[in-house]
């Protein structure tokens, strides 16, 4: 059974940083492209960033490019999202999912990120 558990969210001031983690199990993590998607209050799901199985190829949405960095540790079956220079519009529930790009309905609970002063 595929399990994805996000953590690391919280309340942060504008300009601050957070590092999200996603612990994966139930599938061959190192062979799977992974991505982060988010859902802001009252809005639909938005693709944030993706990474291939080996970690050498990454892509990010224009809205986060230069501020967010996706990475992975295949030895630990863990996906990360380093978020810097956070803005109020980054406030959302963040989910990790299998895939590289696009939007899929998350099966996990996600982690809440709130950017506010």
mmCIF file with all atom_site columns, C-alpha atoms in Angstrom:
data_model
loop_
_atom_site.group_PDB
_atom_site.id
_atom_site.type_symbol
_atom_site.label_atom_id
_atom_site.label_alt_id
_atom_site.label_comp_id
_atom_site.label_asym_id
_atom_site.label_entity_id
_atom_site.label_seq_id
_atom_site.pdbx_PDB_ins_code
_atom_site.Cartn_x
_atom_site.Cartn_y
_atom_site.Cartn_z
_atom_site.occupancy
_atom_site.B_iso_or_equiv
_atom_site.pdbx_formal_charge
_atom_site.auth_seq_id
_atom_site.auth_comp_id
_atom_site.auth_asym_id
_atom_site.auth_atom_id
_atom_site.pdbx_PDB_model_num
ATOM 1   C CA . UNK A 1 1   ? 0.000   0.000  0.000   1.00 0.00 ? 1   UNK A CA 1
ATOM 2   C CA . UNK A 1 2   ? 1.341   3.377  -1.009  1.00 0.00 ? 2   UNK A CA 1
ATOM 3   C CA . UNK A 1 3   ? 1.752   5.711  1.950   1.00 0.00 ? 3   UNK A CA 1
ATOM 4   C CA . UNK A 1 4   ? 2.874   9.327  1.820   1.00 0.00 ? 4   UNK A CA 1
ATOM 5   C CA . UNK A 1 5   ? 3.146   11.362 5.003   1.00 0.00 ? 5   UNK A CA 1
ATOM 6   C CA . UNK A 1 6   ? 3.923   15.073 4.808   1.00 0.00 ? 6   UNK A CA 1
ATOM 7   C CA . UNK A 1 7   ? 5.383   17.125 7.639   1.00 0.00 ? 7   UNK A CA 1
ATOM 8   C CA . UNK A 1 8   ? 7.178   20.386 8.323   1.00 0.00 ? 8   UNK A CA 1
ATOM 9   C CA . UNK A 1 9   ? 4.417   22.885 7.751   1.00 0.00 ? 9   UNK A CA 1
ATOM 10  C CA . UNK A 1 10  ? 3.575   25.707 10.093  1.00 0.00 ? 10  UNK A CA 1
ATOM 11  C CA . UNK A 1 11  ? 3.097   29.417 10.538  1.00 0.00 ? 11  UNK A CA 1
ATOM 12  C CA . UNK A 1 12  ? 5.858   31.624 9.180   1.00 0.00 ? 12  UNK A CA 1
ATOM 13  C CA . UNK A 1 13  ? 6.250   35.323 8.540   1.00 0.00 ? 13  UNK A CA 1
ATOM 14  C CA . UNK A 1 14  ? 6.597   36.679 5.015   1.00 0.00 ? 14  UNK A CA 1
ATOM 15  C CA . UNK A 1 15  ? 10.173  36.290 3.859   1.00 0.00 ? 15  UNK A CA 1
ATOM 16  C CA . UNK A 1 16  ? 10.710  33.286 6.080   1.00 0.00 ? 16  UNK A CA 1
ATOM 17  C CA . UNK A 1 17  ? 11.621  29.699 5.241   1.00 0.00 ? 17  UNK A CA 1
ATOM 18  C CA . UNK A 1 18  ? 10.263  26.228 5.822   1.00 0.00 ? 18  UNK A CA 1
ATOM 19  C CA . UNK A 1 19  ? 11.376  22.767 4.817   1.00 0.00 ? 19  UNK A CA 1
ATOM 20  C CA . UNK A 1 20  ? 8.689   20.233 4.075   1.00 0.00 ? 20  UNK A CA 1
ATOM 21  C CA . UNK A 1 21  ? 9.299   16.495 4.176   1.00 0.00 ? 21  UNK A CA 1
ATOM 22  C CA . UNK A 1 22  ? 7.387   13.582 2.720   1.00 0.00 ? 22  UNK A CA 1
ATOM 23  C CA . UNK A 1 23  ? 8.032   10.090 4.015   1.00 0.00 ? 23  UNK A CA 1
ATOM 24  C CA . UNK A 1 24  ? 7.174   7.458  1.418   1.00 0.00 ? 24  UNK A CA 1
ATOM 25  C CA . UNK A 1 25  ? 6.537   3.738  1.730   1.00 0.00 ? 25  UNK A CA 1
ATOM 26  C CA . UNK A 1 26  ? 4.798   0.900  -0.074  1.00 0.00 ? 26  UNK A CA 1
ATOM 27  C CA . UNK A 1 27  ? 6.481   1.355  -3.453  1.00 0.00 ? 27  UNK A CA 1
ATOM 28  C CA . UNK A 1 28  ? 9.947   1.593  -4.990  1.00 0.00 ? 28  UNK A CA 1
ATOM 29  C CA . UNK A 1 29  ? 10.617  5.213  -4.123  1.00 0.00 ? 29  UNK A CA 1
ATOM 30  C CA . UNK A 1 30  ? 13.877  5.538  -6.048  1.00 0.00 ? 30  UNK A CA 1
ATOM 31  C CA . UNK A 1 31  ? 12.127  4.580  -9.292  1.00 0.00 ? 31  UNK A CA 1
ATOM 32  C CA . UNK A 1 32  ? 9.282   7.034  -8.912  1.00 0.00 ? 32  UNK A CA 1
ATOM 33  C CA . UNK A 1 33  ? 9.132   10.626 -10.040 1.00 0.00 ? 33  UNK A CA 1
ATOM 34  C CA . UNK A 1 34  ? 7.648   12.711 -7.255  1.00 0.00 ? 34  UNK A CA 1
ATOM 35  C CA . UNK A 1 35  ? 6.062   16.101 -7.016  1.00 0.00 ? 35  UNK A CA 1
ATOM 36  C CA . UNK A 1 36  ? 4.567   18.626 -4.669  1.00 0.00 ? 36  UNK A CA 1
ATOM 37  C CA . UNK A 1 37  ? 1.154   20.136 -5.249  1.00 0.00 ? 37  UNK A CA 1
ATOM 38  C CA . UNK A 1 38  ? -0.717  22.638 -3.105  1.00 0.00 ? 38  UNK A CA 1
ATOM 39  C CA . UNK A 1 39  ? -4.223  23.869 -2.502  1.00 0.00 ? 39  UNK A CA 1
ATOM 40  C CA . UNK A 1 40  ? -4.824  27.374 -1.261  1.00 0.00 ? 40  UNK A CA 1
ATOM 41  C CA . UNK A 1 41  ? -8.032  28.221 0.599   1.00 0.00 ? 41  UNK A CA 1
ATOM 42  C CA . UNK A 1 42  ? -10.957 28.305 -1.802  1.00 0.00 ? 42  UNK A CA 1
ATOM 43  C CA . UNK A 1 43  ? -8.820  27.386 -4.806  1.00 0.00 ? 43  UNK A CA 1
ATOM 44  C CA . UNK A 1 44  ? -8.022  24.285 -6.811  1.00 0.00 ? 44  UNK A CA 1
ATOM 45  C CA . UNK A 1 45  ? -4.927  22.143 -6.724  1.00 0.00 ? 45  UNK A CA 1
ATOM 46  C CA . UNK A 1 46  ? -1.768  23.718 -8.128  1.00 0.00 ? 46  UNK A CA 1
ATOM 47  C CA . UNK A 1 47  ? 1.360   21.878 -9.237  1.00 0.00 ? 47  UNK A CA 1
ATOM 48  C CA . UNK A 1 48  ? 4.414   23.251 -7.434  1.00 0.00 ? 48  UNK A CA 1
ATOM 49  C CA . UNK A 1 49  ? 7.476   21.209 -8.370  1.00 0.00 ? 49  UNK A CA 1
ATOM 50  C CA . UNK A 1 50  ? 8.580   17.809 -9.621  1.00 0.00 ? 50  UNK A CA 1
ATOM 51  C CA . UNK A 1 51  ? 11.695  15.637 -9.491  1.00 0.00 ? 51  UNK A CA 1
ATOM 52  C CA . UNK A 1 52  ? 12.662  12.477 -11.337 1.00 0.00 ? 52  UNK A CA 1
ATOM 53  C CA . UNK A 1 53  ? 13.530  9.232  -9.600  1.00 0.00 ? 53  UNK A CA 1
ATOM 54  C CA . UNK A 1 54  ? 17.265  9.800  -9.591  1.00 0.00 ? 54  UNK A CA 1
ATOM 55  C CA . UNK A 1 55  ? 16.957  13.375 -8.423  1.00 0.00 ? 55  UNK A CA 1
ATOM 56  C CA . UNK A 1 56  ? 18.869  14.867 -11.321 1.00 0.00 ? 56  UNK A CA 1
ATOM 57  C CA . UNK A 1 57  ? 15.944  16.496 -13.097 1.00 0.00 ? 57  UNK A CA 1
ATOM 58  C CA . UNK A 1 58  ? 13.674  19.024 -11.433 1.00 0.00 ? 58  UNK A CA 1
ATOM 59  C CA . UNK A 1 59  ? 11.055  21.489 -12.574 1.00 0.00 ? 59  UNK A CA 1
ATOM 60  C CA . UNK A 1 60  ? 9.146   24.190 -10.718 1.00 0.00 ? 60  UNK A CA 1
ATOM 61  C CA . UNK A 1 61  ? 6.134   26.344 -11.357 1.00 0.00 ? 61  UNK A CA 1
ATOM 62  C CA . UNK A 1 62  ? 6.860   29.929 -12.327 1.00 0.00 ? 62  UNK A CA 1
ATOM 63  C CA . UNK A 1 63  ? 5.177   31.106 -9.124  1.00 0.00 ? 63  UNK A CA 1
ATOM 64  C CA . UNK A 1 64  ? 7.842   29.424 -6.971  1.00 0.00 ? 64  UNK A CA 1
ATOM 65  C CA . UNK A 1 65  ? 10.853  29.295 -9.268  1.00 0.00 ? 65  UNK A CA 1
ATOM 66  C CA . UNK A 1 66  ? 13.962  30.664 -7.569  1.00 0.00 ? 66  UNK A CA 1
ATOM 67  C CA . UNK A 1 67  ? 12.360  30.396 -4.122  1.00 0.00 ? 67  UNK A CA 1
ATOM 68  C CA . UNK A 1 68  ? 11.450  26.710 -3.712  1.00 0.00 ? 68  UNK A CA 1
ATOM 69  C CA . UNK A 1 69  ? 13.800  23.753 -4.200  1.00 0.00 ? 69  UNK A CA 1
ATOM 70  C CA . UNK A 1 70  ? 12.663  20.160 -4.470  1.00 0.00 ? 70  UNK A CA 1
ATOM 71  C CA . UNK A 1 71  ? 15.028  17.344 -3.534  1.00 0.00 ? 71  UNK A CA 1
ATOM 72  C CA . UNK A 1 72  ? 14.986  13.744 -2.418  1.00 0.00 ? 72  UNK A CA 1
ATOM 73  C CA . UNK A 1 73  ? 16.965  11.244 -0.386  1.00 0.00 ? 73  UNK A CA 1
ATOM 74  C CA . UNK A 1 74  ? 16.356  7.832  -1.898  1.00 0.00 ? 74  UNK A CA 1
ATOM 75  C CA . UNK A 1 75  ? 18.238  6.115  0.923   1.00 0.00 ? 75  UNK A CA 1
ATOM 76  C CA . UNK A 1 76  ? 15.669  7.526  3.340   1.00 0.00 ? 76  UNK A CA 1
ATOM 77  C CA . UNK A 1 77  ? 12.644  7.279  1.026   1.00 0.00 ? 77  UNK A CA 1
ATOM 78  C CA . UNK A 1 78  ? 12.014  10.947 1.669   1.00 0.00 ? 78  UNK A CA 1
ATOM 79  C CA . UNK A 1 79  ? 11.059  13.873 -0.534  1.00 0.00 ? 79  UNK A CA 1
ATOM 80  C CA . UNK A 1 80  ? 11.753  17.465 0.480   1.00 0.00 ? 80  UNK A CA 1
ATOM 81  C CA . UNK A 1 81  ? 10.637  20.963 -0.436  1.00 0.00 ? 81  UNK A CA 1
ATOM 82  C CA . UNK A 1 82  ? 12.819  23.815 0.757   1.00 0.00 ? 82  UNK A CA 1
ATOM 83  C CA . UNK A 1 83  ? 10.761  26.995 0.685   1.00 0.00 ? 83  UNK A CA 1
ATOM 84  C CA . UNK A 1 84  ? 12.484  30.349 0.993   1.00 0.00 ? 84  UNK A CA 1
ATOM 85  C CA . UNK A 1 85  ? 11.270  33.937 0.681   1.00 0.00 ? 85  UNK A CA 1
ATOM 86  C CA . UNK A 1 86  ? 7.766   32.816 1.496   1.00 0.00 ? 86  UNK A CA 1
ATOM 87  C CA . UNK A 1 87  ? 4.848   35.027 0.514   1.00 0.00 ? 87  UNK A CA 1
ATOM 88  C CA . UNK A 1 88  ? 1.290   35.185 1.837   1.00 0.00 ? 88  UNK A CA 1
ATOM 89  C CA . UNK A 1 89  ? 0.111   33.708 -1.467  1.00 0.00 ? 89  UNK A CA 1
ATOM 90  C CA . UNK A 1 90  ? 2.106   30.561 -0.665  1.00 0.00 ? 90  UNK A CA 1
ATOM 91  C CA . UNK A 1 91  ? -0.393  29.811 2.092   1.00 0.00 ? 91  UNK A CA 1
ATOM 92  C CA . UNK A 1 92  ? -1.867  26.416 1.267   1.00 0.00 ? 92  UNK A CA 1
ATOM 93  C CA . UNK A 1 93  ? -2.003  22.766 2.180   1.00 0.00 ? 93  UNK A CA 1
ATOM 94  C CA . UNK A 1 94  ? 0.991   21.082 0.561   1.00 0.00 ? 94  UNK A CA 1
ATOM 95  C CA . UNK A 1 95  ? 0.855   17.488 -0.647  1.00 0.00 ? 95  UNK A CA 1
ATOM 96  C CA . UNK A 1 96  ? 3.423   15.133 -2.093  1.00 0.00 ? 96  UNK A CA 1
ATOM 97  C CA . UNK A 1 97  ? 2.292   12.764 -4.805  1.00 0.00 ? 97  UNK A CA 1
ATOM 98  C CA . UNK A 1 98  ? 3.758   10.315 -7.287  1.00 0.00 ? 98  UNK A CA 1
ATOM 99  C CA . UNK A 1 99  ? 4.397   11.916 -10.650 1.00 0.00 ? 99  UNK A CA 1
ATOM 100 C CA . UNK A 1 100 ? 6.521   14.636 -12.196 1.00 0.00 ? 100 UNK A CA 1
ATOM 101 C CA . UNK A 1 101 ? 4.172   17.310 -13.430 1.00 0.00 ? 101 UNK A CA 1
ATOM 102 C CA . UNK A 1 102 ? 0.475   18.036 -13.344 1.00 0.00 ? 102 UNK A CA 1
ATOM 103 C CA . UNK A 1 103 ? -2.217  17.704 -10.760 1.00 0.00 ? 103 UNK A CA 1
ATOM 104 C CA . UNK A 1 104 ? -3.502  14.521 -9.194  1.00 0.00 ? 104 UNK A CA 1
ATOM 105 C CA . UNK A 1 105 ? -5.884  14.221 -6.298  1.00 0.00 ? 105 UNK A CA 1
ATOM 106 C CA . UNK A 1 106 ? -3.768  13.618 -3.207  1.00 0.00 ? 106 UNK A CA 1
ATOM 107 C CA . UNK A 1 107 ? -4.405  10.554 -1.106  1.00 0.00 ? 107 UNK A CA 1
ATOM 108 C CA . UNK A 1 108 ? -2.508  11.919 1.869   1.00 0.00 ? 108 UNK A CA 1
ATOM 109 C CA . UNK A 1 109 ? -3.404  14.503 4.510   1.00 0.00 ? 109 UNK A CA 1
ATOM 110 C CA . UNK A 1 110 ? -0.901  17.140 3.500   1.00 0.00 ? 110 UNK A CA 1
ATOM 111 C CA . UNK A 1 111 ? 0.779   19.730 5.676   1.00 0.00 ? 111 UNK A CA 1
ATOM 112 C CA . UNK A 1 112 ? -0.524  23.250 6.257   1.00 0.00 ? 112 UNK A CA 1
ATOM 113 C CA . UNK A 1 113 ? 1.711   26.197 5.448   1.00 0.00 ? 113 UNK A CA 1
ATOM 114 C CA . UNK A 1 114 ? 0.529   29.613 6.583   1.00 0.00 ? 114 UNK A CA 1
ATOM 115 C CA . UNK A 1 115 ? 2.478   32.732 5.669   1.00 0.00 ? 115 UNK A CA 1
ATOM 116 C CA . UNK A 1 116 ? 1.317   35.684 7.695   1.00 0.00 ? 116 UNK A CA 1
ATOM 117 C CA . UNK A 1 117 ? 2.642   38.483 9.831   1.00 0.00 ? 117 UNK A CA 1
#
